[in-house]
Short mmCIF file of C-alpha atoms and ligand atoms in Angstrom, two decimals:
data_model
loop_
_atom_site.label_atom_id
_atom_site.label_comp_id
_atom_site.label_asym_id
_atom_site.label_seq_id
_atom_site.Cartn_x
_atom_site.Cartn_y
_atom_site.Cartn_z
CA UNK A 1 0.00 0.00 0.00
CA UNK A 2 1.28 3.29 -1.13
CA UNK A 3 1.68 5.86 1.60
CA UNK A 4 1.31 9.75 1.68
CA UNK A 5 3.44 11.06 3.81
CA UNK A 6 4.86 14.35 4.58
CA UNK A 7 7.86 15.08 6.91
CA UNK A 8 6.54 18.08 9.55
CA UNK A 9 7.56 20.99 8.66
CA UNK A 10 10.54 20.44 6.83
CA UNK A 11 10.77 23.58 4.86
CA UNK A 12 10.59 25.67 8.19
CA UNK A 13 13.60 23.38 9.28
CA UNK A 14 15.46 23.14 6.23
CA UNK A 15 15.89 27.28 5.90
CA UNK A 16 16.12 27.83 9.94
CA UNK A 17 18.41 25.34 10.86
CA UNK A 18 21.84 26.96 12.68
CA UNK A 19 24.81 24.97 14.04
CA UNK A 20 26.73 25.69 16.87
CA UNK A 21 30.10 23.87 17.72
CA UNK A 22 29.40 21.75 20.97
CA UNK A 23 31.28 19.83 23.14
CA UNK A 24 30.50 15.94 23.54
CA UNK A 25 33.29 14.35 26.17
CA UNK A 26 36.58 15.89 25.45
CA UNK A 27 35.56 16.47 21.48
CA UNK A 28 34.37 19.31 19.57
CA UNK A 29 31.30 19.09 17.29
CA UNK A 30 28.41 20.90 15.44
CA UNK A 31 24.84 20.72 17.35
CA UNK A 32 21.69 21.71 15.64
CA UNK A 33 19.90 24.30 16.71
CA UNK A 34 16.64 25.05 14.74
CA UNK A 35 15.43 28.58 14.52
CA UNK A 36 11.84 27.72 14.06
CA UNK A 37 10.33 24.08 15.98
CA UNK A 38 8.73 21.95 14.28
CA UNK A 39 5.46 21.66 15.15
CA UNK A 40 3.22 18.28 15.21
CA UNK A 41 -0.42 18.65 17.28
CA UNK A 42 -1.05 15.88 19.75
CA UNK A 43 -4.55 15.51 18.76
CA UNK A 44 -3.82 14.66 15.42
CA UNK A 45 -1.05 11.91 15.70
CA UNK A 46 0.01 9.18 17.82
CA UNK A 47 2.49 6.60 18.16
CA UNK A 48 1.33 3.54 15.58
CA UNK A 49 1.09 0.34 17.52
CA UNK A 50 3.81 -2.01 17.58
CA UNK A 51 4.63 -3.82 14.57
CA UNK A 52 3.87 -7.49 15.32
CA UNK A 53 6.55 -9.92 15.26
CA UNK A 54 7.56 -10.88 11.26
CA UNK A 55 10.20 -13.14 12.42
CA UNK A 56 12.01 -14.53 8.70
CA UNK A 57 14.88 -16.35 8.45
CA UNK A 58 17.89 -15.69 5.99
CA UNK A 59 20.07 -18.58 5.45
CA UNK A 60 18.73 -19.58 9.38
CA UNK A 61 19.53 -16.03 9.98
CA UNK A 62 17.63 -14.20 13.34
CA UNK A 63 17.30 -10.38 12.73
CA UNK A 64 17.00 -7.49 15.37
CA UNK A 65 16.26 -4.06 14.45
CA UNK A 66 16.96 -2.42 17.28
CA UNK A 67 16.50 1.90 17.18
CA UNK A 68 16.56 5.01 19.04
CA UNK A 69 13.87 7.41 18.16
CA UNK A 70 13.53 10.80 19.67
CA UNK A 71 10.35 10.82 19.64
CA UNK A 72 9.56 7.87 21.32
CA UNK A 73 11.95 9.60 24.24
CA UNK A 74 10.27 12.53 25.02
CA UNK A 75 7.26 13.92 25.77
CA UNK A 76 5.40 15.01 23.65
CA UNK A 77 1.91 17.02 24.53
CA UNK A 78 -0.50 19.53 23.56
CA UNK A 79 1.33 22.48 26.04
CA UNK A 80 4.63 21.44 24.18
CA UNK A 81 3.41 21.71 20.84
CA UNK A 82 3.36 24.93 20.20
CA UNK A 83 7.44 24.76 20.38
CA UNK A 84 9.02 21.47 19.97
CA UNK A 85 10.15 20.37 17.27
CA UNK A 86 9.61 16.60 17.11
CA UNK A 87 10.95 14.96 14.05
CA UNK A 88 8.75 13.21 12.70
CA UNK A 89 6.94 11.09 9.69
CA UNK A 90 4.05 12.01 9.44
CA UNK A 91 0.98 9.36 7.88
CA UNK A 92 -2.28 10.63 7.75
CA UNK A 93 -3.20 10.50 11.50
CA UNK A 94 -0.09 8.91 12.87
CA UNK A 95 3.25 9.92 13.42
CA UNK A 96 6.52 7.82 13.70
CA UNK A 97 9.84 8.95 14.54
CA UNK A 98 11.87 9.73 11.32
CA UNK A 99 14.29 6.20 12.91
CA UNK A 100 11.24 4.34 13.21
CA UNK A 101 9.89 4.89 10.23
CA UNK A 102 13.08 3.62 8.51
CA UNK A 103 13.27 0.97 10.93
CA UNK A 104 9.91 -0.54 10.16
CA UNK A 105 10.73 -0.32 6.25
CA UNK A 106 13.69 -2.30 7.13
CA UNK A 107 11.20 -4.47 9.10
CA UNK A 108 8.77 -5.04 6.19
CA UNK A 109 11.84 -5.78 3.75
CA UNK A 110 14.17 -8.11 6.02
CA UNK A 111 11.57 -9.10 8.39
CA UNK A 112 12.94 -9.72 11.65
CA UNK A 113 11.83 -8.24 15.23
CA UNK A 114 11.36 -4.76 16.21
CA UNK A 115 12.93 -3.02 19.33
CA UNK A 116 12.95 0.60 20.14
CA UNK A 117 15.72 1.49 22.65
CA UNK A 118 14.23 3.74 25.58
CA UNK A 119 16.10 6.32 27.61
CA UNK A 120 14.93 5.27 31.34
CA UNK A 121 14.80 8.88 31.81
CA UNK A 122 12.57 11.03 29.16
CA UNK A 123 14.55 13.62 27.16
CA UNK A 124 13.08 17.34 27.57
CA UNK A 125 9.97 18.25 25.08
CA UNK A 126 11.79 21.36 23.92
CA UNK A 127 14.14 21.04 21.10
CA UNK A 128 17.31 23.31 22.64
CA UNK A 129 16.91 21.23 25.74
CA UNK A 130 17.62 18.13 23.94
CA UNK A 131 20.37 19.45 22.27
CA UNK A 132 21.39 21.00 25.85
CA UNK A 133 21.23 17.84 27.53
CA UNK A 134 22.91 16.18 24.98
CA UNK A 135 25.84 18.13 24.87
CA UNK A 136 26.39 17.77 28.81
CA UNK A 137 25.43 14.10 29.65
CA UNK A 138 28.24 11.64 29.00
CA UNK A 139 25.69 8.76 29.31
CA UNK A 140 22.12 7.68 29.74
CA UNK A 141 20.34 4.54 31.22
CA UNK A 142 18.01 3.23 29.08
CA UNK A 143 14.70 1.10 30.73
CA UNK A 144 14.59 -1.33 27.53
CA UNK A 145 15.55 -4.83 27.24
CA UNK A 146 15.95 -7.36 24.82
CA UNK A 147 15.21 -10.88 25.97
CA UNK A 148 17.63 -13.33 25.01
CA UNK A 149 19.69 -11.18 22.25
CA UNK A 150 21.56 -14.59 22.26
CA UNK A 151 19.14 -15.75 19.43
CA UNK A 152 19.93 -13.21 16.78
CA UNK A 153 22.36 -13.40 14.40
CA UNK A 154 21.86 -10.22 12.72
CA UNK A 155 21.55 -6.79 14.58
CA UNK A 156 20.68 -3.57 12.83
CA UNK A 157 21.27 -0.36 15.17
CA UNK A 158 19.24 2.55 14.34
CA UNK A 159 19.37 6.22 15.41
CA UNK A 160 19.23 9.72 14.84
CA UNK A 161 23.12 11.56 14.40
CA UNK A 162 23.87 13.69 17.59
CA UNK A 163 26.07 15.78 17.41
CA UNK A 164 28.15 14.05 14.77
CA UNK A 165 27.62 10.48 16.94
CA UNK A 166 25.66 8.46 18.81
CA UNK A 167 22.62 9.53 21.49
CA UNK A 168 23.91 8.26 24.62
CA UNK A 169 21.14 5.62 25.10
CA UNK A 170 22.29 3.90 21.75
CA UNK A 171 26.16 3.63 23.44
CA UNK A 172 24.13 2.11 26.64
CA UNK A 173 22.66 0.27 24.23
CA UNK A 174 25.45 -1.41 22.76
CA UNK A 175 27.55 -1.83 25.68
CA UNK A 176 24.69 -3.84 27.73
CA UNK A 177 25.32 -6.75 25.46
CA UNK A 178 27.45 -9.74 24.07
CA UNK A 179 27.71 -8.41 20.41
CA UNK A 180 30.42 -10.92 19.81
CA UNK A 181 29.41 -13.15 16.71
CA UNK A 182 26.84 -11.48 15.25
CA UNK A 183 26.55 -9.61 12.33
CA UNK A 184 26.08 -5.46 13.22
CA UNK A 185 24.33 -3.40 10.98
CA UNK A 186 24.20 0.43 11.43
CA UNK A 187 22.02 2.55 10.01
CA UNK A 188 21.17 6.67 10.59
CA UNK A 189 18.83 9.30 9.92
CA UNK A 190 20.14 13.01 9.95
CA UNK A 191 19.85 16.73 8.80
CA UNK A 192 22.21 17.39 6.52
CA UNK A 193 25.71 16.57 8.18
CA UNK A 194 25.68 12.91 7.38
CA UNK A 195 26.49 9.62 9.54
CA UNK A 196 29.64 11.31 11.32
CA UNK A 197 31.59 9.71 13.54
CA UNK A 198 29.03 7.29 14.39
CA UNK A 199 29.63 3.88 12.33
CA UNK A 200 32.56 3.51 13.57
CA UNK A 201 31.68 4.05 17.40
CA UNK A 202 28.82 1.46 16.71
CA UNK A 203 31.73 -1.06 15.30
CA UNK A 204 33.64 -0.02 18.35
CA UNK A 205 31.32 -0.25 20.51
CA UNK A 206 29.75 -3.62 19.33
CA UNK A 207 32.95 -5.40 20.26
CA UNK A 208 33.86 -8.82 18.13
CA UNK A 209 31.13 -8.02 16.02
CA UNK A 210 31.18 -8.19 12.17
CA UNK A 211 30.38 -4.93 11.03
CA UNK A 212 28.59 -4.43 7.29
CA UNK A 213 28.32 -1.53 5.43
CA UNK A 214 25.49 0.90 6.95
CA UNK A 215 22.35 3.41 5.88
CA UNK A 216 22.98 7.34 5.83
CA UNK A 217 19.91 9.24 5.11
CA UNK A 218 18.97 12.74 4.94
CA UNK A 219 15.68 12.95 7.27
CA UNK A 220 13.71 14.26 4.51
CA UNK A 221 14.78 11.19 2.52
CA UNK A 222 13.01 9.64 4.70
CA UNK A 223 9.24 9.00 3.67
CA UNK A 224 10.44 7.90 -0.02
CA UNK A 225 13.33 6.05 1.10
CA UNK A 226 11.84 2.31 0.61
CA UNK A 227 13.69 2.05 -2.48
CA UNK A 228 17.33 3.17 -1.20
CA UNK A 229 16.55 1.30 1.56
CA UNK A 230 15.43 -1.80 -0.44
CA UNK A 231 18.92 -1.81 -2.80
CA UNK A 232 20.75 -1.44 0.68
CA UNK A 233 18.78 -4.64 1.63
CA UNK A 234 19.73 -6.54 -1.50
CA UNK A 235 23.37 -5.76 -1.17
CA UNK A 236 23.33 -7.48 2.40
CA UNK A 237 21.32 -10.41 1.09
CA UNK A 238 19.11 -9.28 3.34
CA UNK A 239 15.81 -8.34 1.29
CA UNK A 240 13.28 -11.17 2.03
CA UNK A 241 10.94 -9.42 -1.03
CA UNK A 242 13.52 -10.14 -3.18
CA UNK A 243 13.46 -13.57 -4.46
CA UNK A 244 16.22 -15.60 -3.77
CA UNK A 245 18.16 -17.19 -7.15
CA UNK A 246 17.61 -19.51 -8.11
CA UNK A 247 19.18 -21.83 -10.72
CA UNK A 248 17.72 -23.68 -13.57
CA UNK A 249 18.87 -27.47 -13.91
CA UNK A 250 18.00 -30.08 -16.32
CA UNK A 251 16.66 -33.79 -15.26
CA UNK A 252 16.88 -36.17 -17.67
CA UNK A 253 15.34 -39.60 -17.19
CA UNK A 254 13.86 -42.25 -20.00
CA UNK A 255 14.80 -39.98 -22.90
CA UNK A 256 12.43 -37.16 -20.70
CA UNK A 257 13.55 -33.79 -19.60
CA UNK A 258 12.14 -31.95 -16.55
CA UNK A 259 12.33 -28.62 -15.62
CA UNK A 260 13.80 -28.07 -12.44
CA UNK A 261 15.58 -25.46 -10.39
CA UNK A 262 18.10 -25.44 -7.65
CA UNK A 263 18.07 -23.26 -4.43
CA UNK A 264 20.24 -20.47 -3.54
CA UNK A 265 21.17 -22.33 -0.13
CA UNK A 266 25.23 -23.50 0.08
CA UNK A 267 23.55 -27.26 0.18
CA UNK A 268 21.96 -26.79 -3.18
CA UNK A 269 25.39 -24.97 -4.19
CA UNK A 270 27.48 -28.15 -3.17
CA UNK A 271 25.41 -30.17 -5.13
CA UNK A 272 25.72 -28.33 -8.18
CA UNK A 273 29.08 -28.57 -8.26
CA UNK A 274 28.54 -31.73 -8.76
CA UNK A 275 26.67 -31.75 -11.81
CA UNK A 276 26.18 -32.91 -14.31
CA UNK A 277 25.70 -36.54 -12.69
CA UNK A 278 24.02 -39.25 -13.40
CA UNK A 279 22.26 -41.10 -10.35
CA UNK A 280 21.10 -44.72 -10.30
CA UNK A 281 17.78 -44.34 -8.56
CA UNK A 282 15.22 -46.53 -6.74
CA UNK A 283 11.79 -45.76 -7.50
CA UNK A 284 10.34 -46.49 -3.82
CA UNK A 285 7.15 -46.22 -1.90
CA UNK A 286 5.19 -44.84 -4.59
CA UNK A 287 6.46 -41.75 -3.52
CA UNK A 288 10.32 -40.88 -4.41
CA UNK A 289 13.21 -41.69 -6.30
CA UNK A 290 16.48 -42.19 -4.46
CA UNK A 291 20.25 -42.79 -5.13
CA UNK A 292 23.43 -42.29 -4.21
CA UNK A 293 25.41 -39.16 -4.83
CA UNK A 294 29.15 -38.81 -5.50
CA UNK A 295 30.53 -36.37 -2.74
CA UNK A 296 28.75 -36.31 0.56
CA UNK A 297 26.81 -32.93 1.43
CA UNK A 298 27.58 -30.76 4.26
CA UNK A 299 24.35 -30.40 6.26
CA UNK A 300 22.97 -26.51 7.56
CA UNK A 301 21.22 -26.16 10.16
CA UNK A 302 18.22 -28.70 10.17
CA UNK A 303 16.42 -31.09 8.40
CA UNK A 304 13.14 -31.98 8.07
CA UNK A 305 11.19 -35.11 7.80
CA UNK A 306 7.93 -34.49 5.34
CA UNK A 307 8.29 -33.60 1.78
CA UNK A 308 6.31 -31.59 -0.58
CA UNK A 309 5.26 -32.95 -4.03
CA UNK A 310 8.53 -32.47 -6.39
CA UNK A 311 11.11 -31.52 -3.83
CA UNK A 312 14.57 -32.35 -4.58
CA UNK A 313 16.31 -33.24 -1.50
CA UNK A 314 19.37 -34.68 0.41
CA UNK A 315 20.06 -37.06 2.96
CA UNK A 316 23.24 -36.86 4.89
CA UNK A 317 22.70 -40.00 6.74
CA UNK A 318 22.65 -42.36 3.75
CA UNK A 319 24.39 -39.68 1.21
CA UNK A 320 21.38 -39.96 -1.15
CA UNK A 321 19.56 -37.75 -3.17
CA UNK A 322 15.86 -38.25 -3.77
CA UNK A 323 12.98 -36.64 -5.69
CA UNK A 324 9.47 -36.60 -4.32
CA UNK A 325 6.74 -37.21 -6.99
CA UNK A 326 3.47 -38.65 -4.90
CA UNK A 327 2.53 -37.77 -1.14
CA UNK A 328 1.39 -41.36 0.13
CA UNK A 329 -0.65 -42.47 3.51
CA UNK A 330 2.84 -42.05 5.39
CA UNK A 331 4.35 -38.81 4.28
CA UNK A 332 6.43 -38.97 7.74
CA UNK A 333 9.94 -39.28 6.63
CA UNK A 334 12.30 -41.85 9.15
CA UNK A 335 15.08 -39.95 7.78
CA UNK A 336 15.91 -36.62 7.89
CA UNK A 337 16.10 -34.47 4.35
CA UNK A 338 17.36 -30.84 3.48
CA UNK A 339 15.13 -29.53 0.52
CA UNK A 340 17.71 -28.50 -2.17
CA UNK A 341 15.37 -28.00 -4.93
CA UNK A 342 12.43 -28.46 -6.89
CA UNK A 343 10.94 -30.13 -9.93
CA UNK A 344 9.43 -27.55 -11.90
CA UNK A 345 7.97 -30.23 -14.69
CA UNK A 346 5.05 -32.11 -14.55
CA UNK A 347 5.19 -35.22 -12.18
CA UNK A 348 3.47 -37.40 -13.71
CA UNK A 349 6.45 -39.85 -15.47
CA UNK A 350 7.63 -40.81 -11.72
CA UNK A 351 5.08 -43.47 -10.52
CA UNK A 352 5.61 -45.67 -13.74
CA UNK A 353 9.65 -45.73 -13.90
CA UNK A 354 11.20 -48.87 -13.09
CA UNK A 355 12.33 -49.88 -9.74
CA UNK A 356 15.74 -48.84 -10.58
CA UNK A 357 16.96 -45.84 -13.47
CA UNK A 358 19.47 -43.88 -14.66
CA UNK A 359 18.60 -40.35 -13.42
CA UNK A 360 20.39 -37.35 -14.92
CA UNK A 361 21.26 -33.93 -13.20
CA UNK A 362 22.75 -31.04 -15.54
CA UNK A 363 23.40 -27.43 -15.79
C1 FMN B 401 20.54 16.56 20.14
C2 FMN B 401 20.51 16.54 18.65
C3 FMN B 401 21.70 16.61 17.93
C4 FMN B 401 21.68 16.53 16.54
N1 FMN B 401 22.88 16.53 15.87
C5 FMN B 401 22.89 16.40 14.53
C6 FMN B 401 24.13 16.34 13.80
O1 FMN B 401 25.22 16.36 14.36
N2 FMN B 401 24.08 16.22 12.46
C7 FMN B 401 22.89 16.17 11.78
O2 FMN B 401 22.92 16.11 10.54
N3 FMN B 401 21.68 16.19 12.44
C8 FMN B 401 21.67 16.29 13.78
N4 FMN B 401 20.47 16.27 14.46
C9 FMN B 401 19.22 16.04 13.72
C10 FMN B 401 18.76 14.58 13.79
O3 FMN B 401 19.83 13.68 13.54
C11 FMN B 401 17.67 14.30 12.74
O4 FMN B 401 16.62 15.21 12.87
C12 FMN B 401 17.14 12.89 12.83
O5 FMN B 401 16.57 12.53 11.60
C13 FMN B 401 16.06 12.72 13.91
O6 FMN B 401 15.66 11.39 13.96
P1 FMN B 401 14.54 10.90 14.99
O7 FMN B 401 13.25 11.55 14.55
O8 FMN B 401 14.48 9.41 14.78
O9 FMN B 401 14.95 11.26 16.36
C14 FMN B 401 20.47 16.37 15.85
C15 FMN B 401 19.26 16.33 16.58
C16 FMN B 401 19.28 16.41 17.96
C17 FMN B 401 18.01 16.32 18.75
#
């Protein structure tokens, strides 16, 4: 669904906006101070509820999109109006922060779970007194936690530039937990000075992670940024609304060929090294053909023990392939399979082939 969105005020913000150098620790660095606030009435927007949970997996990878919104961290109400200047998206009746709003995008493209870091302690409504407190805390508690980051794989880390760097809840953020392992992801929404300092204090900070290459965008980007944020996605192999690659192989069996296609999964990519191969199979059950292969497969992850109609799969334990033409009255499997494919071709020339044939794989 296509969205109208506007980002509040902009135009007041883009021509008012004033920096003033700032000190943050023992550094120097530009703060923002707007001229005019931005201005977004309580009656007319509030916080969207929570995204559900759109758990996906990537290669058996767990995602966290973890973020740091202002205004999520402050209080926003109708006496404050008047002269905050909340940055916002705003979507007909709603508003998100301008973070949130990327991080859900990221949400809906990679999937994964949601989690907006929370200063224990609310920032101040007024704009200056952010920037104010800012510029003299050297750290902030934060109330939010994740249960059991031990699960994720894949972190993104989202927030708004601060003076050149981090908000001090997003350094609590990263120091409260064992990034070791996982993959760290940064990305950053700001006004016109860019990602700073800060992807490197999120690699520092995020110690014996594996950092990847992160999002910078302007905060007026923001509202049309679903396709920069899409491409950034793909590069990562991260886009879940991309489809994954697949390739095209050719079966051969009785003179017959079948359509078929190969996964993008390092299983499937093992096997097609093998190919082209030729497989003595056993037509069994009714249901499958199976044979041996030439090198064993290393297994990922898990198996599974049904089969859809025309899945192409490998078993470690007996270093088989099989193909799956007919569910039957037991579709349990005793042995555990890894789906590596799928016939694309009609079925139907499976149940009638001999109890043992000469099955061809190929490019
Ligand atoms: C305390 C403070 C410091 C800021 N410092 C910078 C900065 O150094 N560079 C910049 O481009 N924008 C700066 N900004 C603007 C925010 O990065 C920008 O508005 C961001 O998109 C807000 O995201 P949010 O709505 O998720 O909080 C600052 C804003 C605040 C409140």
């Amino acid at each position: 669904m296509k969205k109208i969105m506007r980002r509040a005020a902009c135009g007041v913000l883009a021509t008012a906006m004033l920096w003033f150098l700032s000190a943050c620790g023992n550094e120097t660095e530009p703060v923002q101070t707007p001229e005019a606030p931005l201005s977004t009435p309580q009656d007319t927007v509030q916080l969207p509820p929570q995204t559900a949970d759109t758990t996906v997996y990537h290669d058996q990878q767990k995602i966290l999109i973890a973020y740091f919104s202002l205004w999520e961290n402050a209080p926003w109400d109708e006496d404050t109006d008047a002269n905050t200047s909340a940055s916002v998206v705003v979507d007909g009746d709603s508003a998100v922060g301008t973070t949130a709003y990327v991080a859900r995008m990221i949400q809906e493209a990679a999937g994964g779970d949601l989690h907006p870091i929370v200063a224990a302690e609310p920032y101040p409504a007024d704009f200056q007194a952010v920037v104010d407190t800012n510029h003299s805390e050297s750290s902030r508690e934060i109330s939010d936690t994740v249960e059991n980051m031990d699960q994720y794989d894949t972190v993104f880390i989202g927030y708004p530039v601060w003076a050149t760097t981090l908000p001090q809840a997003v350094r609590t953020f990263l120091t409260s937990y064992d990034f070791s392992g996982k993959t760290v992801i940064p990305f950053c929404t700001h006004d016109g000075y860019g990602a700073g300092r800060s992807f490197s204090n999120v690699a520092e900070l995020a110690a014996g992670s594996t950092p990847r290459d992160g999002l910078v965008l302007a905060a007026t980007e923001a509202p049309e940024a679903r396709e920069a944020v899409e491409s950034w996605l793909d590069e990562l192999g991260l886009n879940s609304t991309t489809p994954a690659e697949e390739t095209a192989i050719r079966i051969t069996v009785e003179g017959q060929s079948l359509e078929s296609i190969l996964y993008d999964s390092p299983m499937a990519a093992e096997f097609l090294a093998q190919l082209p191969q030729t497989i003595t199979m056993s037509n069994y059950g009714g249901r499958e053909v199976y044979g041996g292969i030439d090198i064993a497969i290393t297994p990922v992850e898990e198996g599974q023990y049904r089969f859809d109609n025309g899945d192409i799969t490998y078993c470690p334990a007996n270093n088989t392939a099989a193909i799956f033409y007919a569910q039957t009255d037991r579709p349990n499997l005793t042995m555990e399979v890894y789906p590596i494919g799928r016939v694309t071709s009609d079925l139907r020339i499976f149940p009638d082939l001999p109890s043992r044939v000469d099955i061809t794989f190929e490019r």
